[in-house]
Tab-separated table of C-alpha atoms in Angstrom:
chain	number	residue	atom	x	y	z
A	6	UNK	CA	110.512	-15.076	36.953
A	7	UNK	CA	113.252	-12.417	37.085
A	8	UNK	CA	112.891	-8.829	35.903
A	9	UNK	CA	115.343	-9.560	33.053
A	10	UNK	CA	113.234	-12.495	31.887
A	11	UNK	CA	110.147	-10.341	32.066
A	12	UNK	CA	111.690	-8.040	29.478
A	13	UNK	CA	111.808	-10.785	26.857
A	14	UNK	CA	108.755	-9.903	24.849
A	15	UNK	CA	110.376	-8.797	21.637
A	16	UNK	CA	112.982	-6.091	21.011
A	17	UNK	CA	115.303	-5.500	23.961
A	18	UNK	CA	115.491	-1.937	25.261
A	19	UNK	CA	117.788	-0.451	27.863
A	20	UNK	CA	116.494	1.993	30.477
A	21	UNK	CA	118.417	4.796	28.862
A	22	UNK	CA	117.241	4.164	25.302
A	23	UNK	CA	115.694	7.010	23.363
A	24	UNK	CA	112.997	6.423	20.807
A	25	UNK	CA	113.137	7.935	17.350
A	26	UNK	CA	110.714	8.539	14.539
A	27	UNK	CA	107.408	6.643	14.518
A	28	UNK	CA	108.279	4.726	17.680
A	29	UNK	CA	108.767	7.948	19.665
A	30	UNK	CA	105.485	9.320	18.294
A	31	UNK	CA	103.686	6.120	19.299
A	32	UNK	CA	105.118	6.237	22.817
A	33	UNK	CA	104.054	9.882	23.216
A	34	UNK	CA	100.515	9.427	21.924
A	35	UNK	CA	99.889	6.191	23.850
A	36	UNK	CA	101.203	7.826	27.035
A	37	UNK	CA	99.046	10.883	26.351
A	38	UNK	CA	95.942	8.680	26.087
A	39	UNK	CA	96.742	7.081	29.472
A	40	UNK	CA	97.342	10.502	31.031
A	41	UNK	CA	94.051	11.904	29.708
A	42	UNK	CA	91.980	8.981	30.986
A	43	UNK	CA	93.550	9.053	34.437
A	44	UNK	CA	93.347	12.852	34.522
A	45	UNK	CA	89.589	12.437	34.145
A	46	UNK	CA	89.402	10.971	37.636
A	47	UNK	CA	89.976	14.498	38.960
A	48	UNK	CA	90.001	16.891	35.973
A	49	UNK	CA	86.486	18.153	36.713
A	50	UNK	CA	87.305	18.961	40.340
A	51	UNK	CA	87.720	22.698	39.733
A	52	UNK	CA	84.641	22.630	37.503
A	53	UNK	CA	82.405	21.123	40.213
A	54	UNK	CA	81.268	24.504	41.612
A	55	UNK	CA	80.181	25.559	38.092
A	56	UNK	CA	78.444	22.217	37.506
A	57	UNK	CA	76.810	22.544	40.934
A	58	UNK	CA	75.339	25.932	40.023
A	59	UNK	CA	74.369	25.038	36.425
A	60	UNK	CA	72.371	21.966	37.473
A	61	UNK	CA	71.261	23.393	40.871
A	62	UNK	CA	72.435	20.448	42.979
A	63	UNK	CA	74.128	20.206	46.372
A	64	UNK	CA	77.793	19.476	47.088
A	65	UNK	CA	77.047	15.896	48.152
A	66	UNK	CA	75.234	15.323	44.846
A	67	UNK	CA	77.783	16.938	42.546
A	68	UNK	CA	80.466	14.714	44.085
A	69	UNK	CA	78.915	11.875	42.058
A	70	UNK	CA	80.510	13.346	38.929
A	71	UNK	CA	83.768	12.089	40.448
A	72	UNK	CA	82.382	9.032	42.248
A	73	UNK	CA	80.626	7.583	39.182
A	74	UNK	CA	83.731	7.743	36.981
A	75	UNK	CA	86.123	6.391	39.596
A	76	UNK	CA	83.779	3.628	40.778
A	77	UNK	CA	83.172	2.266	37.276
A	78	UNK	CA	86.873	2.540	36.383
A	79	UNK	CA	87.784	0.605	39.536
A	80	UNK	CA	85.276	-2.143	38.707
A	81	UNK	CA	86.110	-2.348	34.993
A	82	UNK	CA	89.932	-2.149	35.108
A	83	UNK	CA	90.665	-5.832	35.798
A	84	UNK	CA	88.026	-7.251	33.371
A	85	UNK	CA	89.355	-4.877	30.690
A	86	UNK	CA	92.902	-6.111	31.358
A	87	UNK	CA	91.810	-9.753	31.085
A	88	UNK	CA	90.081	-8.972	27.786
A	89	UNK	CA	93.247	-7.375	26.415
A	90	UNK	CA	95.585	-10.242	27.302
A	91	UNK	CA	93.184	-12.937	26.062
A	92	UNK	CA	92.167	-11.159	22.892
A	93	UNK	CA	93.376	-8.296	20.735
A	94	UNK	CA	94.825	-5.358	22.694
A	95	UNK	CA	94.920	-3.232	19.558
A	96	UNK	CA	91.204	-3.763	18.896
A	97	UNK	CA	90.376	-3.110	22.550
A	98	UNK	CA	92.326	0.157	22.408
A	99	UNK	CA	90.466	1.327	19.297
A	100	UNK	CA	87.083	0.560	20.859
A	101	UNK	CA	88.112	2.189	24.143
A	102	UNK	CA	89.366	5.370	22.479
A	103	UNK	CA	86.225	5.790	20.363
A	104	UNK	CA	83.886	5.098	23.303
A	105	UNK	CA	85.819	7.463	25.573
A	106	UNK	CA	85.782	10.226	22.946
A	107	UNK	CA	82.051	9.799	22.236
A	108	UNK	CA	81.222	9.804	25.955
A	109	UNK	CA	83.347	12.934	26.457
A	110	UNK	CA	81.309	14.698	23.787
A	111	UNK	CA	78.118	13.521	25.508
A	112	UNK	CA	79.368	14.985	28.809
A	113	UNK	CA	79.899	18.367	27.144
A	114	UNK	CA	76.400	18.318	25.632
A	115	UNK	CA	74.594	16.902	28.693
A	116	UNK	CA	71.250	18.710	29.179
A	117	UNK	CA	70.785	17.431	32.746
A	118	UNK	CA	72.800	16.163	35.682
A	119	UNK	CA	71.506	12.609	35.143
A	120	UNK	CA	72.724	12.569	31.531
A	121	UNK	CA	76.111	13.878	32.674
A	122	UNK	CA	76.422	11.021	35.179
A	123	UNK	CA	75.429	8.425	32.568
A	124	UNK	CA	78.012	9.795	30.136
A	125	UNK	CA	80.680	9.704	32.856
A	126	UNK	CA	79.928	6.001	33.418
A	127	UNK	CA	80.352	5.238	29.700
A	128	UNK	CA	83.526	7.348	29.721
A	129	UNK	CA	84.961	5.174	32.484
A	130	UNK	CA	84.144	1.959	30.597
A	131	UNK	CA	85.971	3.219	27.516
A	132	UNK	CA	88.790	4.535	29.700
A	133	UNK	CA	89.321	1.128	31.330
A	134	UNK	CA	89.926	-0.420	27.885
A	135	UNK	CA	92.284	2.419	26.931
A	136	UNK	CA	94.416	2.111	30.073
A	137	UNK	CA	94.721	-1.677	29.934
A	138	UNK	CA	95.395	-1.845	26.199
A	139	UNK	CA	97.914	1.012	26.235
A	140	UNK	CA	100.024	-0.789	28.839
A	141	UNK	CA	100.239	-3.817	26.566
A	142	UNK	CA	100.902	-1.680	23.480
A	143	UNK	CA	103.582	0.416	25.210
A	144	UNK	CA	105.398	-2.795	26.164
A	145	UNK	CA	105.238	-3.970	22.536
A	146	UNK	CA	106.353	-0.552	21.228
A	147	UNK	CA	109.432	-0.181	23.456
A	148	UNK	CA	110.243	-3.899	23.531
A	149	UNK	CA	110.581	-4.091	27.314
A	150	UNK	CA	108.166	-5.015	30.082
A	151	UNK	CA	109.983	-2.862	32.623
A	152	UNK	CA	110.390	0.185	30.382
A	153	UNK	CA	106.844	0.010	29.042
A	154	UNK	CA	105.363	-0.318	32.532
A	155	UNK	CA	107.518	2.583	33.745
A	156	UNK	CA	106.267	4.865	30.956
A	157	UNK	CA	102.686	3.794	31.653
A	158	UNK	CA	102.981	4.475	35.391
A	159	UNK	CA	104.645	7.860	34.861
A	160	UNK	CA	101.937	8.924	32.407
A	161	UNK	CA	99.313	8.028	34.996
A	162	UNK	CA	100.992	10.078	37.722
A	163	UNK	CA	101.334	13.073	35.392
A	164	UNK	CA	97.674	12.872	34.368
A	165	UNK	CA	96.440	12.565	37.936
A	166	UNK	CA	98.538	15.517	39.081
A	167	UNK	CA	97.944	17.887	36.166
A	168	UNK	CA	94.251	17.102	35.586
A	169	UNK	CA	92.707	19.476	38.159
A	170	UNK	CA	94.922	22.381	37.031
A	171	UNK	CA	94.048	21.898	33.353
A	172	UNK	CA	90.363	21.573	34.201
A	173	UNK	CA	90.390	24.753	36.270
A	174	UNK	CA	92.067	26.826	33.575
A	175	UNK	CA	89.657	25.586	30.890
A	176	UNK	CA	86.644	26.216	33.134
A	177	UNK	CA	87.713	29.789	33.851
A	178	UNK	CA	88.762	30.601	30.283
A	179	UNK	CA	85.794	28.982	28.518
A	180	UNK	CA	83.401	26.730	30.480
A	181	UNK	CA	83.328	23.380	32.255
A	182	UNK	CA	81.983	21.813	29.053
A	183	UNK	CA	85.238	22.718	27.291
A	184	UNK	CA	87.084	20.196	29.498
A	185	UNK	CA	85.289	17.366	27.740
A	186	UNK	CA	85.348	18.943	24.260
A	187	UNK	CA	89.143	19.292	24.319
A	188	UNK	CA	89.549	15.633	25.283
A	189	UNK	CA	87.850	14.356	22.119
A	190	UNK	CA	90.564	15.237	19.571
A	191	UNK	CA	93.411	14.706	22.074
A	192	UNK	CA	92.474	11.147	22.926
A	193	UNK	CA	91.819	10.277	19.280
A	194	UNK	CA	95.417	11.276	18.463
A	195	UNK	CA	96.394	7.833	19.740
A	196	UNK	CA	94.378	6.000	17.069
A	197	UNK	CA	97.100	6.028	14.349
A	198	UNK	CA	99.697	4.754	16.851
A	199	UNK	CA	97.350	2.007	18.013
A	200	UNK	CA	96.572	0.882	14.471
A	201	UNK	CA	100.270	0.819	13.595
A	202	UNK	CA	101.208	-1.259	16.648
A	203	UNK	CA	101.227	-5.040	16.854
A	204	UNK	CA	98.326	-6.891	18.392
A	205	UNK	CA	100.236	-7.359	21.650
A	206	UNK	CA	102.394	-10.239	22.799
A	207	UNK	CA	101.741	-10.540	26.531
A	208	UNK	CA	98.819	-12.832	25.846
A	209	UNK	CA	101.343	-15.684	25.426
A	210	UNK	CA	102.188	-15.439	29.126
A	211	UNK	CA	100.021	-17.492	31.462
A	212	UNK	CA	101.966	-17.190	34.740
A	213	UNK	CA	98.948	-15.749	36.538
A	214	UNK	CA	100.060	-14.440	39.915
A	215	UNK	CA	97.995	-12.971	42.717
A	216	UNK	CA	98.053	-9.166	42.990
A	217	UNK	CA	100.691	-7.573	45.191
A	218	UNK	CA	98.404	-7.041	48.180
A	219	UNK	CA	100.644	-4.686	50.172
A	220	UNK	CA	101.426	-2.366	47.248
A	221	UNK	CA	97.826	-2.252	46.025
A	222	UNK	CA	96.442	-1.613	49.520
A	223	UNK	CA	98.953	1.197	49.985
A	224	UNK	CA	97.908	2.631	46.585
A	225	UNK	CA	94.251	2.546	47.639
A	226	UNK	CA	94.962	4.351	50.915
A	227	UNK	CA	97.179	6.952	49.225
A	228	UNK	CA	94.471	7.601	46.624
A	229	UNK	CA	91.807	7.959	49.314
A	230	UNK	CA	93.958	10.519	51.133
A	231	UNK	CA	94.726	12.405	47.898
A	232	UNK	CA	90.990	12.939	47.461
A	233	UNK	CA	91.214	15.634	50.128
A	234	UNK	CA	93.895	17.482	48.170
A	235	UNK	CA	92.303	17.091	44.733
A	236	UNK	CA	88.656	17.560	45.766
A	237	UNK	CA	88.239	19.208	49.156
A	238	UNK	CA	90.997	21.782	48.717
A	239	UNK	CA	89.507	22.889	45.395
A	240	UNK	CA	86.040	23.251	46.912
A	241	UNK	CA	87.527	25.242	49.778
A	242	UNK	CA	89.297	27.620	47.392
A	243	UNK	CA	86.437	28.129	44.934
A	244	UNK	CA	83.313	27.762	47.074
A	245	UNK	CA	84.663	28.739	50.475
A	246	UNK	CA	87.198	31.435	49.658
A	247	UNK	CA	85.456	32.618	46.445
A	248	UNK	CA	88.529	32.302	44.249
A	249	UNK	CA	88.051	31.995	40.484
A	250	UNK	CA	88.751	28.593	38.915
A	251	UNK	CA	91.828	30.089	37.226
A	252	UNK	CA	93.288	31.408	40.492
A	253	UNK	CA	92.454	28.099	42.190
A	254	UNK	CA	94.124	26.204	39.325
A	255	UNK	CA	97.285	28.289	39.586
A	256	UNK	CA	97.260	27.752	43.354
A	257	UNK	CA	96.927	23.965	43.214
A	258	UNK	CA	99.563	23.690	40.464
A	259	UNK	CA	102.016	23.443	43.374
A	260	UNK	CA	100.967	19.782	43.723
A	261	UNK	CA	101.766	18.616	40.152
A	262	UNK	CA	104.991	20.655	40.034
A	263	UNK	CA	106.195	19.061	43.279
A	264	UNK	CA	105.042	15.607	42.123
A	265	UNK	CA	106.868	15.875	38.800
A	266	UNK	CA	110.030	17.072	40.574
A	267	UNK	CA	109.886	14.289	43.148
A	268	UNK	CA	109.467	11.329	40.801
A	269	UNK	CA	112.769	11.564	38.852
A	270	UNK	CA	114.723	12.464	41.979
A	271	UNK	CA	113.357	9.421	43.797
A	272	UNK	CA	114.002	7.173	40.786
A	273	UNK	CA	117.718	8.023	40.909
A	274	UNK	CA	117.926	6.952	44.532
A	275	UNK	CA	115.729	3.886	45.006
A	276	UNK	CA	112.902	3.463	42.508
A	277	UNK	CA	110.170	1.183	43.734
A	278	UNK	CA	111.598	0.929	47.240
A	279	UNK	CA	109.951	0.392	50.591
A	280	UNK	CA	111.611	3.513	52.025
A	281	UNK	CA	110.324	5.635	49.143
A	282	UNK	CA	106.726	4.517	49.710
A	283	UNK	CA	106.925	5.090	53.471
A	284	UNK	CA	108.524	8.523	53.117
A	285	UNK	CA	105.933	9.567	50.540
A	286	UNK	CA	103.056	8.478	52.785
A	287	UNK	CA	104.436	10.501	55.690
A	288	UNK	CA	104.967	13.591	53.512
A	289	UNK	CA	101.418	13.301	52.189
A	290	UNK	CA	100.037	13.014	55.723
A	291	UNK	CA	102.047	16.053	56.807
A	292	UNK	CA	100.737	18.148	53.924
A	293	UNK	CA	97.122	17.217	54.649
A	294	UNK	CA	97.619	18.000	58.347
A	295	UNK	CA	98.980	21.389	57.275
A	296	UNK	CA	95.784	22.087	55.317
A	297	UNK	CA	93.789	21.250	58.454
A	298	UNK	CA	95.710	23.933	60.376
A	299	UNK	CA	95.390	26.879	57.964
A	300	UNK	CA	95.279	30.058	60.096
A	301	UNK	CA	93.194	32.077	57.641
A	302	UNK	CA	92.001	32.248	54.045
A	303	UNK	CA	95.264	33.493	52.518
A	304	UNK	CA	96.356	31.444	49.492
A	305	UNK	CA	100.008	31.628	50.537
A	306	UNK	CA	99.302	29.422	53.571
A	307	UNK	CA	98.396	26.519	51.249
A	308	UNK	CA	101.701	26.471	49.331
A	309	UNK	CA	103.884	24.550	51.807
A	310	UNK	CA	101.231	21.876	52.571
A	311	UNK	CA	100.617	21.398	48.849
A	312	UNK	CA	104.355	21.000	48.211
A	313	UNK	CA	104.460	18.208	50.800
A	314	UNK	CA	101.416	16.574	49.190
A	315	UNK	CA	102.997	16.817	45.734
A	316	UNK	CA	106.257	15.257	46.889
A	317	UNK	CA	104.275	12.518	48.625
A	318	UNK	CA	102.339	11.855	45.417
A	319	UNK	CA	105.513	11.767	43.327
A	320	UNK	CA	107.218	9.352	45.709
A	321	UNK	CA	104.351	6.948	46.309
A	322	UNK	CA	102.118	6.333	43.285
A	323	UNK	CA	104.851	5.715	40.706
A	324	UNK	CA	106.934	3.672	43.162
A	325	UNK	CA	104.054	1.556	44.438
A	326	UNK	CA	102.883	0.894	40.872
A	327	UNK	CA	106.342	-0.369	39.963
A	328	UNK	CA	106.350	-2.631	43.032
A	329	UNK	CA	102.905	-3.987	42.157
A	330	UNK	CA	104.043	-4.844	38.609
A	331	UNK	CA	107.501	-6.166	39.456
A	332	UNK	CA	107.926	-9.909	38.919
A	333	UNK	CA	104.265	-10.322	37.922
A	334	UNK	CA	103.021	-11.438	34.528
A	335	UNK	CA	101.065	-10.658	32.544
A	336	UNK	CA	101.755	-7.041	33.501
A	337	UNK	CA	98.582	-5.798	31.841
A	338	UNK	CA	96.524	-7.788	34.345
A	339	UNK	CA	98.491	-6.476	37.295
A	340	UNK	CA	98.353	-2.977	35.855
A	341	UNK	CA	94.572	-3.416	35.938
A	342	UNK	CA	94.799	-4.323	39.615
A	343	UNK	CA	96.723	-1.121	40.384
A	344	UNK	CA	94.107	0.967	38.573
A	345	UNK	CA	91.321	-0.834	40.435
A	346	UNK	CA	93.063	-0.212	43.760
A	347	UNK	CA	93.748	3.457	43.075
A	348	UNK	CA	90.264	4.329	41.941
A	349	UNK	CA	88.569	2.234	44.608
A	350	UNK	CA	90.616	4.347	47.012
A	351	UNK	CA	89.307	7.546	45.424
A	352	UNK	CA	85.723	6.310	45.804
A	353	UNK	CA	86.359	5.319	49.426
A	354	UNK	CA	87.919	8.709	50.117
A	355	UNK	CA	84.939	10.544	48.646
A	356	UNK	CA	82.514	8.282	50.539
A	357	UNK	CA	84.293	8.923	53.846
A	358	UNK	CA	85.197	12.592	53.518
A	359	UNK	CA	82.187	14.082	51.702
A	360	UNK	CA	79.692	13.358	54.523
A	361	UNK	CA	82.185	14.699	57.070
A	362	UNK	CA	82.671	18.121	55.542
A	363	UNK	CA	79.044	18.507	54.393
A	364	UNK	CA	77.899	17.728	57.958
A	365	UNK	CA	80.418	20.248	59.298
A	366	UNK	CA	79.194	22.831	56.796
A	367	UNK	CA	75.592	22.318	57.914
A	368	UNK	CA	76.639	22.463	61.568
A	369	UNK	CA	78.293	25.811	60.863
A	370	UNK	CA	75.137	27.303	59.308
A	371	UNK	CA	73.425	28.400	62.526
A	372	UNK	CA	76.519	29.965	64.147
A	373	UNK	CA	77.270	31.723	60.846
A	374	UNK	CA	73.686	33.001	60.625
A	375	UNK	CA	73.899	34.374	64.168
A	376	UNK	CA	77.275	35.995	63.522
A	377	UNK	CA	75.971	37.614	60.320
A	378	UNK	CA	72.918	38.960	62.118
A	379	UNK	CA	75.103	40.385	64.896
A	380	UNK	CA	77.401	42.157	62.425
A	381	UNK	CA	74.457	43.638	60.525
A	382	UNK	CA	72.953	44.952	63.774
A	383	UNK	CA	76.317	46.394	64.874
A	384	UNK	CA	76.898	48.192	61.567
A	385	UNK	CA	76.433	51.965	61.249
A	386	UNK	CA	73.745	51.674	58.613
A	387	UNK	CA	70.291	53.148	59.258
A	388	UNK	CA	67.706	50.801	60.788
A	389	UNK	CA	65.697	50.586	57.557
A	390	UNK	CA	68.791	49.540	55.595
A	391	UNK	CA	69.697	46.997	58.258
A	392	UNK	CA	66.216	45.511	58.034
A	393	UNK	CA	66.353	45.288	54.220
A	394	UNK	CA	69.780	43.662	54.337
A	395	UNK	CA	68.744	41.254	57.100
A	396	UNK	CA	65.799	39.988	55.036
A	397	UNK	CA	67.925	39.657	51.899
A	398	UNK	CA	70.724	37.838	53.706
A	399	UNK	CA	68.242	35.465	55.338
A	400	UNK	CA	66.759	34.656	51.929
A	401	UNK	CA	70.237	33.945	50.488
A	402	UNK	CA	71.152	31.676	53.409
A	403	UNK	CA	67.960	29.661	52.914
A	404	UNK	CA	68.230	29.530	49.107
A	405	UNK	CA	71.844	28.338	49.223
A	406	UNK	CA	71.458	25.915	52.107
A	407	UNK	CA	73.907	23.028	51.869
A	408	UNK	CA	76.478	25.243	50.124
A	409	UNK	CA	78.803	28.037	51.151
A	410	UNK	CA	76.479	31.041	50.557
A	411	UNK	CA	77.351	33.953	48.282
A	412	UNK	CA	75.919	37.037	50.003
A	413	UNK	CA	76.657	39.592	47.265
A	414	UNK	CA	73.171	39.253	45.771
A	415	UNK	CA	71.577	40.453	49.019
A	416	UNK	CA	73.608	43.677	48.907
A	417	UNK	CA	72.683	44.223	45.263
A	418	UNK	CA	68.969	43.642	45.938
A	419	UNK	CA	68.985	46.050	48.902
A	420	UNK	CA	69.806	48.928	46.491
A	421	UNK	CA	71.160	51.123	49.277
A	422	UNK	CA	71.689	54.880	48.639
A	423	UNK	CA	75.102	55.981	47.376
A	424	UNK	CA	75.936	57.599	50.721
A	425	UNK	CA	75.569	54.220	52.465
A	426	UNK	CA	77.580	52.225	49.909
A	427	UNK	CA	81.008	52.609	51.600
A	428	UNK	CA	79.643	51.317	54.915
A	429	UNK	CA	77.771	48.527	53.102
A	430	UNK	CA	80.974	47.530	51.291
A	431	UNK	CA	82.845	47.305	54.601
A	432	UNK	CA	80.023	45.214	56.050
A	433	UNK	CA	80.074	42.869	53.032
A	434	UNK	CA	83.830	42.370	53.407
A	435	UNK	CA	83.400	41.604	57.103
A	436	UNK	CA	80.641	39.072	56.390
A	437	UNK	CA	82.711	37.410	53.653
A	438	UNK	CA	85.631	37.162	56.080
A	439	UNK	CA	83.319	35.586	58.651
A	440	UNK	CA	82.130	33.007	56.129
A	441	UNK	CA	85.687	32.246	54.958
A	442	UNK	CA	86.838	31.535	58.500
A	443	UNK	CA	83.770	29.418	59.244
A	444	UNK	CA	84.231	27.446	56.010
A	445	UNK	CA	87.935	26.866	56.662
A	446	UNK	CA	87.055	25.419	60.081
A	447	UNK	CA	84.335	23.251	58.525
A	448	UNK	CA	86.895	21.526	56.262
A	449	UNK	CA	89.345	20.897	59.121
A	450	UNK	CA	88.028	17.518	60.289
A	451	UNK	CA	88.014	16.108	56.744
A	452	UNK	CA	91.659	17.091	56.216
A	453	UNK	CA	92.627	15.518	59.550
A	454	UNK	CA	90.893	12.249	58.600
A	455	UNK	CA	92.623	12.299	55.200
A	456	UNK	CA	95.995	12.754	56.936
A	457	UNK	CA	95.229	9.737	59.133
A	458	UNK	CA	94.379	7.663	56.043
A	459	UNK	CA	97.719	8.638	54.485
A	460	UNK	CA	99.532	7.531	57.634
A	461	UNK	CA	97.720	4.187	57.477
A	462	UNK	CA	99.405	3.594	54.110
A	463	UNK	CA	102.701	3.295	56.004
A	464	UNK	CA	101.554	-0.097	57.347
A	465	UNK	CA	101.221	-1.950	53.994
A	466	UNK	CA	104.181	0.023	52.598
A	467	UNK	CA	106.325	-1.358	55.428
A	468	UNK	CA	105.459	-4.900	54.274
A	469	UNK	CA	106.991	-4.366	50.827
A	470	UNK	CA	110.099	-6.479	50.300
A	471	UNK	CA	113.191	-4.608	49.123
A	472	UNK	CA	113.972	-5.073	45.414
A	473	UNK	CA	117.271	-6.781	46.253
A	474	UNK	CA	115.420	-9.519	48.140
A	475	UNK	CA	112.936	-10.004	45.294
A	476	UNK	CA	115.684	-10.451	42.699
A	477	UNK	CA	117.788	-12.695	44.913
């Protein structure tokens, strides 16, 4: 079936059409719902250090806040899509929006880490219905398979890119719970648009086609590699370099800005092309390799690598999604396959990279302990003060084992005389610098592996047939 035939689901719409009145409002709110759900795959990234401390869990445990959501979304995306095309997409959207909103409220009110994980699972189930149904409803609203799928894919890229920044700013300004509270009214804004939209017309199509294996595999690999940028980099900034969530959010906003700039520029040249996917994979790999080679803990060193990552994201995810949906009906089903591939990739990335950097962090504990002890002994503080600090620092290292330790409490507990405070402050700065350098090295292997995963995406991307050959 040709792309032109695929558009024949109702009102015809040209690529350059603008939407007015209720139709524009429906497009905006449906796209917003998609963006919010897909933002949730990474929106809590900058909040993880706060969640880690509030529930007193380790880094490897808190990662399940991301893993649980992405794993369930990957598993539920295709069944949700099948439900939408066989039944009532409008009803599925209403149920999905209400479930997602209720689960978001439960996340904000969670009294324990276990309850938070359970709520995240329910959130993902509701989110799967929202994503699948909104693709079908966007197609009905704009009257074009191609245009509706393009809006849906772009909303997903925007949500994925902006999510961590929004989450970081909310965490710093209010609390991590506010991330979930804000989502409740925002996602429910789509309800009037859903209720005013038709039931969906793609269910008439029964030309079931196998998923686009090359495009979906490339999406999975790209998503796995992006985990390092959206998860590991944030942990490095907040836990390793002791930046506030707001500063970290402003720092990582380079990625969404670059991604949003790259997507329209690429679309003018060769949207959905093989070259675009390959170039984006290489840029992503280069940015991740740059993060592995950071010379010190200065935020400025992360800007150029993040720009490469953002351009890689903007070139690959939108383009590969368009390839995966092109010439395949019903598009809702194949949209479900792209979501499954992307979020399975996120889970795989977390499963591969989290053990690597946590093992490297633990391996760095003993050398860091020895270096701290040496600097305390070499300081100009009196012996009694050195002894008090040594005991306090040892207690902090043990209490915060499995994390990047915050040593400030040991200096506060030592209660050194005012005359010794300047020397103690210099010692604390030196110890923090030592920990920052050790932490930066501990994340290096994980970034290198992520860069290699991004390069692997070049292989399936190279198997994508040019659009001209598909339409021929």
